[in-house]
Amino acid sequence: MSKLLDPKILMAIKDLSLSAKMTIDGFMNGINKSTLKGPGLEFSQYRSYQPGDDLRSLDWKMFARSDRYYIRESEVETNIAVRILIDASASMNHNDGDFTKIDYAMYLGASLAYLANLQGDAVGLYVMKNSGIFSMTPKQDYQHLARLFYQLEQIRPDGAFTQPIHYKELFAGTQKRELLIFITDLYQKNDEMIRLLDTLNSLRHETVVFHVLSRNELNLDFKGYTSFEDLETGETIQIDQNKARTHYQNKLNAYLEETRIKLLDRRIFYRTIVTDESLDQALRDFLKQRSKLRI
């Protein structure tokens, strides 16, 4: 694994724009933009003329040489709007070691934004917490990207997740199909996040969910602690970790599988990502989903 993709090293940099660039440069060195055939600038290939084709695409030199009509196809870049949604509810303050879930979400979001900008896509940011939604409309320029990095650095998780009444503010007036990336720990009490995803689906956007988990919550490994506090409600419980671990992990695995199936049924790409993992696989998943959107 590249050291540039180690979250602990990224966290130590403390500069989102620099660390995002390092992550992408380390992962994407030499990659080219995806293309589709169409009426663009770079020549791709010839094909036989078909009734209804644009006559402006006819290659008259080929006609002169072969006495047959050919259409000159080109490659065009297909650019989209990428909207990054960050869960900034209090549960994202959960930490494992030196950094929290929100730290990981910030660096993942910054890397994805840098990658989208690198590929010529407009990128926007939506920070979601109980008080409402902070939004930056997608744009494609470096100054906008710099402002997006700055806003990511200002995130301070607090309270519960955004109330459904605010969901309608997300994409008012959008018509083009877009790629939506939701980075969250999916901590919810009444399926409020599922309702959000259903709203996004109703707009016919392509949606990716990165489910951020920490290693200690996966393994119920909190050395020296027997009292646990809900970061969003303040409720506490007492447990014996050794006795509870097997039951807890069975329940957690069942929950993760149920979540995966729920999102699969909604045709939403879903991936769990643990905060001690490198970012490179998350970036690969992003590119895989982005390639599916190019039609």
GROMACS .gro file of C-alpha atoms in nm:
model
  295
    1MET     CA    1   0.000   0.000   0.000
    2SER     CA    2   0.128   0.342  -0.092
    3LYS     CA    3   0.218   0.552   0.211
    4LEU     CA    4   0.050   0.845   0.037
    5LEU     CA    5  -0.282   0.663   0.078
    6ASP     CA    6  -0.244   0.587   0.448
    7PRO     CA    7  -0.510   0.786   0.638
    8LYS     CA    8  -0.277   0.841   0.933
    9ILE     CA    9  -0.023   1.013   0.709
   10LEU     CA   10  -0.297   1.215   0.539
   11MET     CA   11  -0.430   1.326   0.876
   12ALA     CA   12  -0.082   1.439   0.976
   13ILE     CA   13  -0.055   1.670   0.675
   14LYS     CA   14  -0.341   1.889   0.805
   15ASP     CA   15  -0.382   2.049   0.462
   16LEU     CA   16  -0.684   1.913   0.276
   17SER     CA   17  -0.592   2.050  -0.065
   18LEU     CA   18  -0.237   1.915  -0.046
   19SER     CA   19  -0.334   1.575   0.090
   20ALA     CA   20  -0.613   1.534  -0.165
   21LYS     CA   21  -0.368   1.614  -0.444
   22MET     CA   22  -0.116   1.367  -0.301
   23THR     CA   23  -0.379   1.095  -0.279
   24ILE     CA   24  -0.499   1.145  -0.635
   25ASP     CA   25  -0.151   1.189  -0.779
   26GLY     CA   26  -0.040   0.870  -0.610
   27PHE     CA   27  -0.345   0.680  -0.732
   28MET     CA   28  -0.419   0.837  -1.069
   29ASN     CA   29  -0.073   0.896  -1.210
   30GLY     CA   30  -0.107   0.909  -1.587
   31ILE     CA   31  -0.479   0.828  -1.607
   32ASN     CA   32  -0.676   0.972  -1.900
   33LYS     CA   33  -1.031   1.098  -1.904
   34SER     CA   34  -1.305   0.858  -2.005
   35THR     CA   35  -1.454   0.926  -2.346
   36LEU     CA   36  -1.754   0.840  -2.559
   37LYS     CA   37  -1.788   0.838  -2.935
   38GLY     CA   38  -1.977   1.134  -3.072
   39PRO     CA   39  -1.942   1.469  -3.247
   40GLY     CA   40  -1.632   1.596  -3.071
   41LEU     CA   41  -1.283   1.718  -3.147
   42GLU     CA   42  -1.052   1.415  -3.139
   43PHE     CA   43  -1.080   1.165  -3.428
   44SER     CA   44  -1.182   0.814  -3.325
   45GLN     CA   45  -1.291   0.608  -3.629
   46TYR     CA   46  -1.501   0.593  -3.946
   47ARG     CA   47  -1.832   0.416  -3.996
   48SER     CA   48  -2.068   0.382  -4.290
   49TYR     CA   49  -2.325   0.655  -4.343
   50GLN     CA   50  -2.676   0.574  -4.222
   51PRO     CA   51  -2.993   0.763  -4.317
   52GLY     CA   52  -3.052   1.036  -4.061
   53ASP     CA   53  -2.684   1.097  -3.984
   54ASP     CA   54  -2.566   1.456  -3.971
   55LEU     CA   55  -2.432   1.538  -4.319
   56ARG     CA   56  -2.179   1.772  -4.164
   57SER     CA   57  -1.998   1.464  -4.029
   58LEU     CA   58  -1.943   1.316  -4.376
   59ASP     CA   59  -1.576   1.280  -4.470
   60TRP     CA   60  -1.554   1.398  -4.830
   61LYS     CA   61  -1.191   1.295  -4.867
   62MET     CA   62  -1.286   0.936  -4.788
   63PHE     CA   63  -1.571   0.966  -5.041
   64ALA     CA   64  -1.325   1.087  -5.306
   65ARG     CA   65  -1.096   0.790  -5.241
   66SER     CA   66  -1.358   0.517  -5.206
   67ASP     CA   67  -1.673   0.653  -5.373
   68ARG     CA   68  -1.860   0.560  -5.053
   69TYR     CA   69  -2.002   0.775  -4.776
   70TYR     CA   70  -1.838   0.756  -4.433
   71ILE     CA   71  -1.915   0.934  -4.109
   72ARG     CA   72  -1.615   1.059  -3.918
   73GLU     CA   73  -1.671   0.974  -3.551
   74SER     CA   74  -1.489   1.154  -3.277
   75GLU     CA   75  -1.439   1.113  -2.906
   76VAL     CA   76  -1.590   1.360  -2.666
   77GLU     CA   77  -1.547   1.401  -2.297
   78THR     CA   78  -1.866   1.360  -2.096
   79ASN     CA   79  -1.874   1.586  -1.793
   80ILE     CA   80  -2.128   1.566  -1.514
   81ALA     CA   81  -2.208   1.734  -1.186
   82VAL     CA   82  -2.077   1.549  -0.881
   83ARG     CA   83  -2.245   1.636  -0.552
   84ILE     CA   84  -2.068   1.527  -0.234
   85LEU     CA   85  -2.297   1.489   0.068
   86ILE     CA   86  -2.127   1.478   0.408
   87ASP     CA   87  -2.307   1.354   0.719
   88ALA     CA   88  -2.212   1.605   0.991
   89SER     CA   89  -2.428   1.469   1.271
   90ALA     CA   90  -2.265   1.419   1.612
   91SER     CA   91  -2.210   1.045   1.565
   92MET     CA   92  -1.943   1.131   1.307
   93ASN     CA   93  -1.731   1.253   1.601
   94HIS     CA   94  -1.669   0.891   1.698
   95ASN     CA   95  -1.296   0.826   1.708
   96ASP     CA   96  -1.067   0.527   1.680
   97GLY     CA   97  -0.709   0.619   1.760
   98ASP     CA   98  -0.593   0.960   1.646
   99PHE     CA   99  -0.881   1.059   1.418
  100THR     CA  100  -1.257   1.051   1.387
  101LYS     CA  101  -1.508   0.939   1.127
  102ILE     CA  102  -1.555   1.299   1.018
  103ASP     CA  103  -1.179   1.332   0.962
  104TYR     CA  104  -1.192   1.034   0.731
  105ALA     CA  105  -1.505   1.165   0.558
  106MET     CA  106  -1.335   1.502   0.500
  107TYR     CA  107  -1.029   1.347   0.338
  108LEU     CA  108  -1.237   1.107   0.131
  109GLY     CA  109  -1.462   1.394   0.022
  110ALA     CA  110  -1.162   1.615  -0.062
  111SER     CA  111  -0.998   1.339  -0.266
  112LEU     CA  112  -1.319   1.267  -0.458
  113ALA     CA  113  -1.371   1.638  -0.523
  114TYR     CA  114  -1.014   1.675  -0.649
  115LEU     CA  115  -1.059   1.371  -0.874
  116ALA     CA  116  -1.389   1.501  -1.014
  117ASN     CA  117  -1.230   1.840  -1.085
  118LEU     CA  118  -0.932   1.668  -1.248
  119GLN     CA  119  -1.171   1.487  -1.481
  120GLY     CA  120  -1.343   1.811  -1.578
  121ASP     CA  121  -1.660   1.758  -1.375
  122ALA     CA  122  -1.842   2.024  -1.176
  123VAL     CA  123  -1.833   1.938  -0.806
  124GLY     CA  124  -2.050   2.060  -0.520
  125LEU     CA  125  -2.063   2.010  -0.145
  126TYR     CA  126  -2.360   1.952   0.088
  127VAL     CA  127  -2.295   1.932   0.463
  128MET     CA  128  -2.590   1.782   0.649
  129LYS     CA  129  -2.669   1.831   1.016
  130ASN     CA  130  -2.972   1.894   1.235
  131SER     CA  131  -2.976   2.270   1.176
  132GLY     CA  132  -3.010   2.226   0.800
  133ILE     CA  133  -2.793   2.182   0.493
  134PHE     CA  134  -2.490   2.389   0.396
  135SER     CA  135  -2.465   2.383   0.018
  136MET     CA  136  -2.219   2.475  -0.254
  137THR     CA  137  -2.364   2.451  -0.604
  138PRO     CA  138  -2.144   2.240  -0.836
  139LYS     CA  139  -1.892   2.433  -1.042
  140GLN     CA  140  -1.582   2.338  -1.236
  141ASP     CA  141  -1.292   2.566  -1.157
  142TYR     CA  142  -0.997   2.563  -0.920
  143GLN     CA  143  -1.113   2.861  -0.712
  144HIS     CA  144  -1.439   2.681  -0.642
  145LEU     CA  145  -1.244   2.367  -0.547
  146ALA     CA  146  -1.031   2.569  -0.305
  147ARG     CA  147  -1.345   2.709  -0.141
  148LEU     CA  148  -1.485   2.356  -0.118
  149PHE     CA  149  -1.170   2.239   0.064
  150TYR     CA  150  -1.202   2.532   0.302
  151GLN     CA  151  -1.565   2.446   0.381
  152LEU     CA  152  -1.474   2.083   0.441
  153GLU     CA  153  -1.217   2.195   0.696
  154GLN     CA  154  -1.484   2.396   0.880
  155ILE     CA  155  -1.713   2.097   0.944
  156ARG     CA  156  -1.791   2.046   1.311
  157PRO     CA  157  -2.034   1.757   1.365
  158ASP     CA  158  -2.320   1.833   1.599
  159GLY     CA  159  -2.669   1.715   1.682
  160ALA     CA  160  -2.880   1.467   1.490
  161PHE     CA  161  -2.902   1.420   1.114
  162THR     CA  162  -3.080   1.670   0.889
  163GLN     CA  163  -3.457   1.669   0.927
  164PRO     CA  164  -3.659   1.552   0.622
  165ILE     CA  165  -3.813   1.898   0.587
  166HIS     CA  166  -3.476   2.021   0.457
  167TYR     CA  167  -3.431   1.748   0.192
  168LYS     CA  168  -3.628   1.937  -0.071
  169GLU     CA  169  -3.365   2.211  -0.061
  170LEU     CA  170  -3.098   1.976  -0.193
  171PHE     CA  171  -3.156   1.971  -0.566
  172ALA     CA  172  -3.424   2.223  -0.648
  173GLY     CA  173  -3.415   2.312  -1.016
  174THR     CA  174  -3.172   2.042  -1.129
  175GLN     CA  175  -3.265   1.859  -1.449
  176LYS     CA  176  -2.955   1.676  -1.566
  177ARG     CA  177  -2.868   1.337  -1.427
  178GLU     CA  178  -2.591   1.366  -1.169
  179LEU     CA  179  -2.361   1.158  -0.955
  180LEU     CA  180  -2.433   1.189  -0.582
  181ILE     CA  181  -2.182   1.063  -0.326
  182PHE     CA  182  -2.311   1.028   0.030
  183ILE     CA  183  -2.042   0.982   0.299
  184THR     CA  184  -2.202   0.881   0.628
  185ASP     CA  185  -2.196   0.639   0.919
  186LEU     CA  186  -2.567   0.572   0.852
  187TYR     CA  187  -2.653   0.631   1.217
  188GLN     CA  188  -3.030   0.682   1.208
  189LYS     CA  189  -3.323   0.626   1.439
  190ASN     CA  190  -3.628   0.635   1.211
  191ASP     CA  191  -3.495   0.554   0.862
  192GLU     CA  192  -3.442   0.925   0.794
  193MET     CA  193  -3.138   0.853   0.576
  194ILE     CA  194  -3.327   0.590   0.377
  195ARG     CA  195  -3.595   0.852   0.311
  196LEU     CA  196  -3.324   1.089   0.191
  197LEU     CA  197  -3.191   0.824  -0.047
  198ASP     CA  198  -3.544   0.758  -0.172
  199THR     CA  199  -3.574   1.131  -0.246
  200LEU     CA  200  -3.249   1.123  -0.440
  201ASN     CA  201  -3.368   0.817  -0.631
  202SER     CA  202  -3.689   0.994  -0.727
  203LEU     CA  203  -3.475   1.254  -0.904
  204ARG     CA  204  -3.318   0.971  -1.110
  205HIS     CA  205  -2.964   1.054  -1.007
  206GLU     CA  206  -2.689   0.795  -0.974
  207THR     CA  207  -2.611   0.749  -0.605
  208VAL     CA  208  -2.308   0.610  -0.423
  209VAL     CA  209  -2.304   0.553  -0.047
  210PHE     CA  210  -1.978   0.520   0.143
  211HIS     CA  211  -2.065   0.380   0.486
  212VAL     CA  212  -1.788   0.493   0.724
  213LEU     CA  213  -1.714   0.259   1.015
  214SER     CA  214  -1.436   0.246   1.271
  215ARG     CA  215  -1.244  -0.068   1.358
  216ASN     CA  216  -1.329  -0.048   1.727
  217GLU     CA  217  -1.703  -0.035   1.659
  218LEU     CA  218  -1.675  -0.328   1.419
  219ASN     CA  219  -1.493  -0.540   1.678
  220LEU     CA  220  -1.645  -0.386   1.993
  221ASP     CA  221  -1.292  -0.323   2.111
  222PHE     CA  222  -1.288  -0.030   2.353
  223LYS     CA  223  -1.013  -0.124   2.598
  224GLY     CA  224  -1.079  -0.003   2.951
  225TYR     CA  225  -1.436   0.116   2.884
  226THR     CA  226  -1.760  -0.034   3.011
  227SER     CA  227  -1.983   0.272   2.972
  228PHE     CA  228  -2.090   0.392   2.627
  229GLU     CA  229  -2.253   0.720   2.533
  230ASP     CA  230  -2.472   0.791   2.231
  231LEU     CA  231  -2.308   1.098   2.075
  232GLU     CA  232  -2.636   1.229   1.939
  233THR     CA  233  -2.875   1.167   2.230
  234GLY     CA  234  -2.638   1.161   2.529
  235GLU     CA  235  -2.784   0.830   2.650
  236THR     CA  236  -2.538   0.592   2.822
  237ILE     CA  237  -2.534   0.218   2.877
  238GLN     CA  238  -2.313  -0.019   3.077
  239ILE     CA  239  -2.189  -0.340   2.913
  240ASP     CA  240  -1.941  -0.622   2.962
  241GLN     CA  241  -1.754  -0.617   2.632
  242ASN     CA  242  -1.632  -0.977   2.656
  243LYS     CA  243  -1.980  -1.115   2.714
  244ALA     CA  244  -2.152  -0.888   2.466
  245ARG     CA  245  -1.901  -0.909   2.178
  246THR     CA  246  -2.035  -1.217   1.994
  247HIS     CA  247  -2.398  -1.107   2.018
  248TYR     CA  248  -2.304  -0.753   1.914
  249GLN     CA  249  -2.107  -0.866   1.610
  250ASN     CA  250  -2.388  -1.096   1.497
  251LYS     CA  251  -2.637  -0.809   1.522
  252LEU     CA  252  -2.399  -0.571   1.344
  253ASN     CA  253  -2.337  -0.816   1.059
  254ALA     CA  254  -2.711  -0.866   1.018
  255TYR     CA  255  -2.764  -0.488   1.012
  256LEU     CA  256  -2.491  -0.434   0.751
  257GLU     CA  257  -2.633  -0.707   0.529
  258GLU     CA  258  -2.985  -0.568   0.565
  259THR     CA  259  -2.855  -0.223   0.473
  260ARG     CA  260  -2.670  -0.358   0.171
  261ILE     CA  261  -2.984  -0.530   0.044
  262LYS     CA  262  -3.200  -0.220   0.104
  263LEU     CA  263  -2.969  -0.006  -0.105
  264LEU     CA  264  -2.921  -0.274  -0.369
  265ASP     CA  265  -3.299  -0.290  -0.409
  266ARG     CA  266  -3.291   0.083  -0.473
  267ARG     CA  267  -3.009   0.044  -0.729
  268ILE     CA  268  -2.774   0.241  -0.506
  269PHE     CA  269  -2.404   0.154  -0.503
  270TYR     CA  270  -2.308   0.077  -0.142
  271ARG     CA  271  -1.966   0.021   0.013
  272THR     CA  272  -1.852   0.000   0.372
  273ILE     CA  273  -1.519   0.169   0.439
  274VAL     CA  274  -1.324   0.143   0.765
  275THR     CA  275  -1.127   0.440   0.894
  276ASP     CA  276  -0.800   0.247   0.917
  277GLU     CA  277  -0.818   0.153   0.547
  278SER     CA  278  -0.641   0.341   0.269
  279LEU     CA  279  -0.842   0.563   0.041
  280ASP     CA  280  -0.737   0.404  -0.287
  281GLN     CA  281  -1.011   0.141  -0.304
  282ALA     CA  282  -1.277   0.401  -0.232
  283LEU     CA  283  -1.142   0.601  -0.527
  284ARG     CA  284  -1.153   0.292  -0.748
  285ASP     CA  285  -1.516   0.239  -0.652
  286PHE     CA  286  -1.590   0.601  -0.737
  287LEU     CA  287  -1.435   0.562  -1.083
  288LYS     CA  288  -1.622   0.237  -1.139
  289GLN     CA  289  -1.954   0.403  -1.059
  290ARG     CA  290  -1.868   0.711  -1.262
  291SER     CA  291  -1.796   0.497  -1.570
  292LYS     CA  292  -2.145   0.346  -1.538
  293LEU     CA  293  -2.297   0.693  -1.554
  294ARG     CA  294  -2.140   0.767  -1.891
  295ILE     CA  295  -2.405   0.663  -2.140
   0.00000   0.00000   0.00000
